[in-house]
Coordinates of C-alpha atoms and ligand atoms in Angstrom, one line a residue:
M21 CA 31.4 52.6 282.3
K22 CA 27.6 53.0 283.9
T23 CA 26.6 54.2 279.8
P24 CA 28.3 51.4 277.9
C25 CA 27.2 48.6 280.4
L26 CA 23.4 49.8 280.7
I27 CA 23.4 49.8 276.6
V28 CA 24.6 45.7 277.1
A29 CA 22.3 45.8 279.7
E30 CA 19.7 47.0 277.6
I31 CA 20.6 44.8 274.1
L32 CA 20.4 41.8 276.0
E33 CA 17.1 42.7 277.5
L34 CA 15.6 43.0 274.0
L35 CA 17.9 39.8 272.5
K36 CA 15.6 37.9 275.7
D37 CA 12.6 38.6 273.3
K38 CA 13.9 37.7 269.7
V39 CA 15.2 33.9 271.0
R40 CA 12.9 31.5 269.9
P41 CA 12.7 28.2 267.6
G42 CA 13.6 28.5 263.9
V43 CA 15.5 32.5 264.6
T44 CA 18.8 32.4 263.1
T45 CA 21.9 33.7 265.5
L46 CA 23.3 35.4 262.7
S47 CA 20.1 37.4 263.0
L48 CA 20.8 38.1 266.7
N49 CA 24.3 39.5 265.8
D50 CA 23.1 41.5 263.6
F51 CA 20.4 43.3 265.6
A52 CA 22.9 43.3 268.5
E53 CA 25.1 45.4 266.5
S54 CA 22.6 47.3 265.0
E55 CA 21.2 48.5 268.2
A56 CA 24.7 48.8 269.6
R57 CA 25.7 51.8 266.6
K58 CA 21.8 52.7 267.3
R59 CA 23.5 53.9 270.8
G60 CA 26.6 55.4 270.0
A61 CA 28.8 52.6 271.1
V62 CA 30.9 49.8 268.6
P63 CA 31.0 45.9 269.4
A64 CA 33.4 45.2 271.8
F65 CA 34.5 41.6 270.2
K66 CA 34.2 42.4 266.8
G67 CA 37.7 42.1 265.7
Y68 CA 39.2 41.3 269.4
S69 CA 42.0 39.2 268.2
G70 CA 40.3 38.4 265.0
Y71 CA 37.0 37.6 266.4
P72 CA 35.2 38.4 263.3
Y73 CA 31.3 39.1 265.4
A74 CA 29.3 41.4 267.5
L75 CA 27.8 38.7 269.3
C76 CA 29.1 35.1 270.9
C77 CA 26.2 32.8 270.7
S78 CA 27.1 29.3 272.7
V79 CA 24.8 26.8 271.7
N80 CA 24.0 23.7 274.1
E81 CA 27.4 21.8 274.7
Q82 CA 29.0 25.2 273.6
V83 CA 31.1 26.9 276.0
V84 CA 32.1 29.9 275.1
H85 CA 33.0 31.9 272.0
G86 CA 30.6 30.7 269.8
M87 CA 30.4 31.9 266.5
P88 CA 26.8 33.3 265.3
G89 CA 25.7 31.6 261.6
K90 CA 23.1 30.9 259.1
Q91 CA 21.9 27.8 261.7
A92 CA 19.0 28.1 263.4
L93 CA 17.8 27.7 267.2
N94 CA 15.8 24.7 267.8
D95 CA 13.2 23.6 270.4
G96 CA 14.9 22.7 273.7
D97 CA 17.8 24.2 273.2
I98 CA 20.2 26.2 275.3
V99 CA 21.4 29.4 274.2
S100 CA 24.6 31.3 275.8
L101 CA 24.6 35.4 274.6
D102 CA 27.5 37.0 275.5
F103 CA 27.9 41.0 274.4
G104 CA 30.5 43.5 275.3
V105 CA 30.3 46.7 274.0
V106 CA 32.9 50.3 273.8
R107 CA 31.5 53.9 274.2
D108 CA 33.9 57.1 274.6
G109 CA 36.6 54.8 275.4
F110 CA 34.7 52.0 278.2
Y111 CA 33.9 49.1 278.3
G112 CA 30.9 47.0 279.3
D113 CA 30.3 43.8 279.0
A114 CA 28.0 40.6 280.2
A115 CA 26.4 37.1 279.3
V116 CA 23.2 35.7 279.8
T117 CA 22.2 31.8 279.2
L118 CA 18.2 31.4 277.7
S119 CA 16.1 28.6 276.8
V120 CA 14.8 28.1 273.5
G121 CA 11.7 26.8 273.6
E122 CA 10.7 23.5 276.0
I123 CA 14.0 22.8 278.0
S124 CA 14.7 19.8 280.2
S125 CA 14.4 20.0 283.8
T126 CA 17.9 18.9 283.7
A127 CA 18.9 22.5 281.6
K128 CA 16.7 24.7 283.8
R129 CA 18.7 24.0 286.6
L130 CA 22.2 24.4 284.6
I131 CA 20.8 27.6 284.1
R132 CA 19.6 28.3 287.0
V133 CA 22.7 27.1 289.2
T134 CA 25.0 29.2 286.9
E135 CA 23.2 32.6 287.8
E136 CA 23.1 31.8 291.4
S137 CA 26.9 31.1 291.3
L138 CA 26.8 35.2 289.5
Y139 CA 24.8 36.3 292.3
R140 CA 27.0 34.5 294.7
A141 CA 30.3 35.9 293.5
I142 CA 28.8 39.6 293.1
E143 CA 27.8 39.7 296.7
A144 CA 31.2 37.7 297.8
A145 CA 32.7 40.8 295.9
Q146 CA 32.9 43.2 298.9
P147 CA 35.5 46.0 299.5
N148 CA 38.3 45.2 302.0
G149 CA 37.6 41.3 300.5
R150 CA 40.1 39.3 298.6
L151 CA 39.6 38.4 294.9
S152 CA 39.4 34.9 295.5
D153 CA 36.6 35.5 297.6
I154 CA 34.8 35.7 294.1
S155 CA 36.3 32.9 292.7
F156 CA 35.4 30.4 295.6
A157 CA 31.5 31.3 296.3
V158 CA 31.0 30.3 292.2
Q159 CA 33.0 26.7 293.2
R160 CA 30.9 26.9 295.9
Q161 CA 27.9 27.1 294.6
V162 CA 28.3 25.2 291.4
E163 CA 29.6 21.7 293.1
A164 CA 26.8 21.9 296.2
N165 CA 24.7 21.2 293.1
G166 CA 27.0 18.2 291.5
F167 CA 27.8 20.5 288.4
S168 CA 31.1 21.6 287.4
V169 CA 33.3 25.0 286.5
V170 CA 35.1 26.0 283.6
R171 CA 39.1 25.8 284.6
D172 CA 40.2 27.2 281.3
F173 CA 38.5 30.5 280.9
V174 CA 38.7 33.0 283.4
G175 CA 36.8 36.8 284.4
H176 CA 38.8 39.9 284.4
G177 CA 39.1 43.3 285.2
I178 CA 37.3 45.7 283.1
G179 CA 37.8 49.2 281.7
R180 CA 39.3 51.1 279.0
R181 CA 40.2 48.0 277.7
L182 CA 38.1 44.6 277.5
H183 CA 40.2 42.8 279.1
E184 CA 42.2 44.0 282.3
S185 CA 44.3 42.4 285.2
P186 CA 43.4 40.6 287.0
Q187 CA 42.5 36.9 285.9
I188 CA 39.6 36.0 287.9
P189 CA 39.0 32.2 288.4
N190 CA 35.9 30.7 289.0
Y191 CA 37.5 27.9 291.5
G192 CA 40.2 28.2 294.2
P193 CA 39.9 28.8 298.0
P194 CA 38.9 32.3 299.2
G195 CA 41.2 34.9 300.8
R196 CA 43.8 35.2 298.5
G197 CA 45.1 37.5 295.6
V198 CA 44.3 41.1 295.7
R199 CA 42.8 43.1 297.6
L200 CA 39.1 44.8 296.8
K201 CA 39.0 48.3 296.9
P202 CA 36.3 50.6 295.7
G203 CA 36.8 51.9 292.2
M204 CA 37.7 48.8 291.2
V205 CA 35.6 47.0 288.1
F206 CA 35.4 43.4 287.0
A207 CA 33.6 41.2 284.8
I208 CA 32.7 38.3 286.7
E209 CA 31.7 35.2 284.6
P210 CA 30.8 31.5 285.3
M211 CA 31.0 29.4 282.7
I212 CA 29.4 25.8 284.4
N213 CA 29.1 22.4 282.6
E214 CA 26.5 19.7 283.0
K215 CA 29.0 17.4 283.5
G216 CA 32.9 17.0 283.4
H217 CA 35.0 20.7 283.6
E218 CA 37.3 19.8 280.0
V219 CA 36.7 22.2 277.2
K220 CA 38.4 22.2 273.9
I221 CA 38.5 24.4 270.9
L222 CA 37.0 23.5 268.0
P223 CA 38.9 23.9 264.5
D224 CA 37.2 27.0 263.8
G225 CA 39.6 28.6 266.2
W226 CA 37.0 30.1 268.4
T227 CA 34.3 27.9 269.7
A228 CA 35.0 26.3 272.9
V229 CA 33.3 22.8 273.7
T230 CA 32.3 20.7 276.1
C231 CA 34.5 17.7 275.9
D232 CA 31.9 15.0 277.0
G233 CA 28.9 16.9 275.1
G234 CA 27.6 17.1 277.8
M235 CA 25.9 21.1 278.1
S236 CA 27.1 24.4 279.2
A237 CA 25.9 27.3 280.9
H238 CA 27.4 31.0 281.5
F239 CA 26.4 34.3 282.8
E240 CA 28.3 37.5 283.5
H241 CA 28.2 40.9 285.0
T242 CA 29.9 44.0 285.1
V243 CA 30.5 44.5 288.3
A244 CA 31.8 47.9 290.7
I245 CA 33.2 47.9 293.9
T246 CA 31.7 50.8 295.9
A247 CA 32.3 51.9 299.6
Q248 CA 28.8 50.3 299.8
G249 CA 29.4 47.4 298.2
P250 CA 29.4 45.8 294.7
E251 CA 27.5 47.1 292.0
I252 CA 26.1 45.2 289.0
L253 CA 26.6 48.3 286.5
T254 CA 25.3 45.6 283.4
K255 CA 21.8 45.7 284.7
I256 CA 18.7 48.2 284.0
Ligands
MF3_336 N1 32.3 38.0 277.5 C1 33.9 37.5 277.0 C2 34.8 38.0 277.5 O1 35.1 38.5 278.4 C3 33.8 37.7 275.3 C4 35.1 37.8 274.8 S1 35.1 37.1 273.1 C5 36.1 38.1 272.1 O2 36.1 37.4 277.2 F1 36.0 37.4 270.6 F2 35.9 39.5 271.9 F3 37.5 37.2 272.4
CO337 CO1 34.0 39.2 280.0

């Protein structure tokens, strides 16, 4: 699984340099797809349950599954880029939230706390621990900072399929669920709202937005449990 995961990490790294005011999300999508194919990989999301694009681009109040389009990014936006590929039968999946130009201090804090919550969750993914230790670690970090955890979407097992069991909520008490064992691989992906946790789906059938219009951030890594602890696969 290191191969597809490294491809995802490289492409997200390249996308970071492309994000700036005036760039269209469709151009980011097309770039991500062609970079994946150059590396012998196939975008994992395109065609998944009918999703039409390689990349998810979720801007400001969009939580996840925002669809790329001809609209340009603006100074002050935040944009979450979620990308996955399959290569030789194995999947990798990761996401980052980036600033576009100069953003508000609240937006900066939301991005920082969301990324911190992902790293707390990864640190909690220890062999012999329990699945919900991951969930609890996200919730504790996020709520201590006054933000809220999206309930309607979850992390997931990943391997020969993009979405495998178990589902991994980003909230809940620790010490519950399956026992974590070396060899398990998870996509851990906190989705965090500035204000309330409620989300709704737009009429396009995909784009999830916050109900109250507050901003939302998303970070994701594919993480393997090893005997020595968690290993982040979607990292260069
Ligand atoms: N990273 C997301 C996920 O894990 C993206 C899925 S988009 C979809 O589930 F189109 F593939 F559904
Ligand atoms: Co995922």
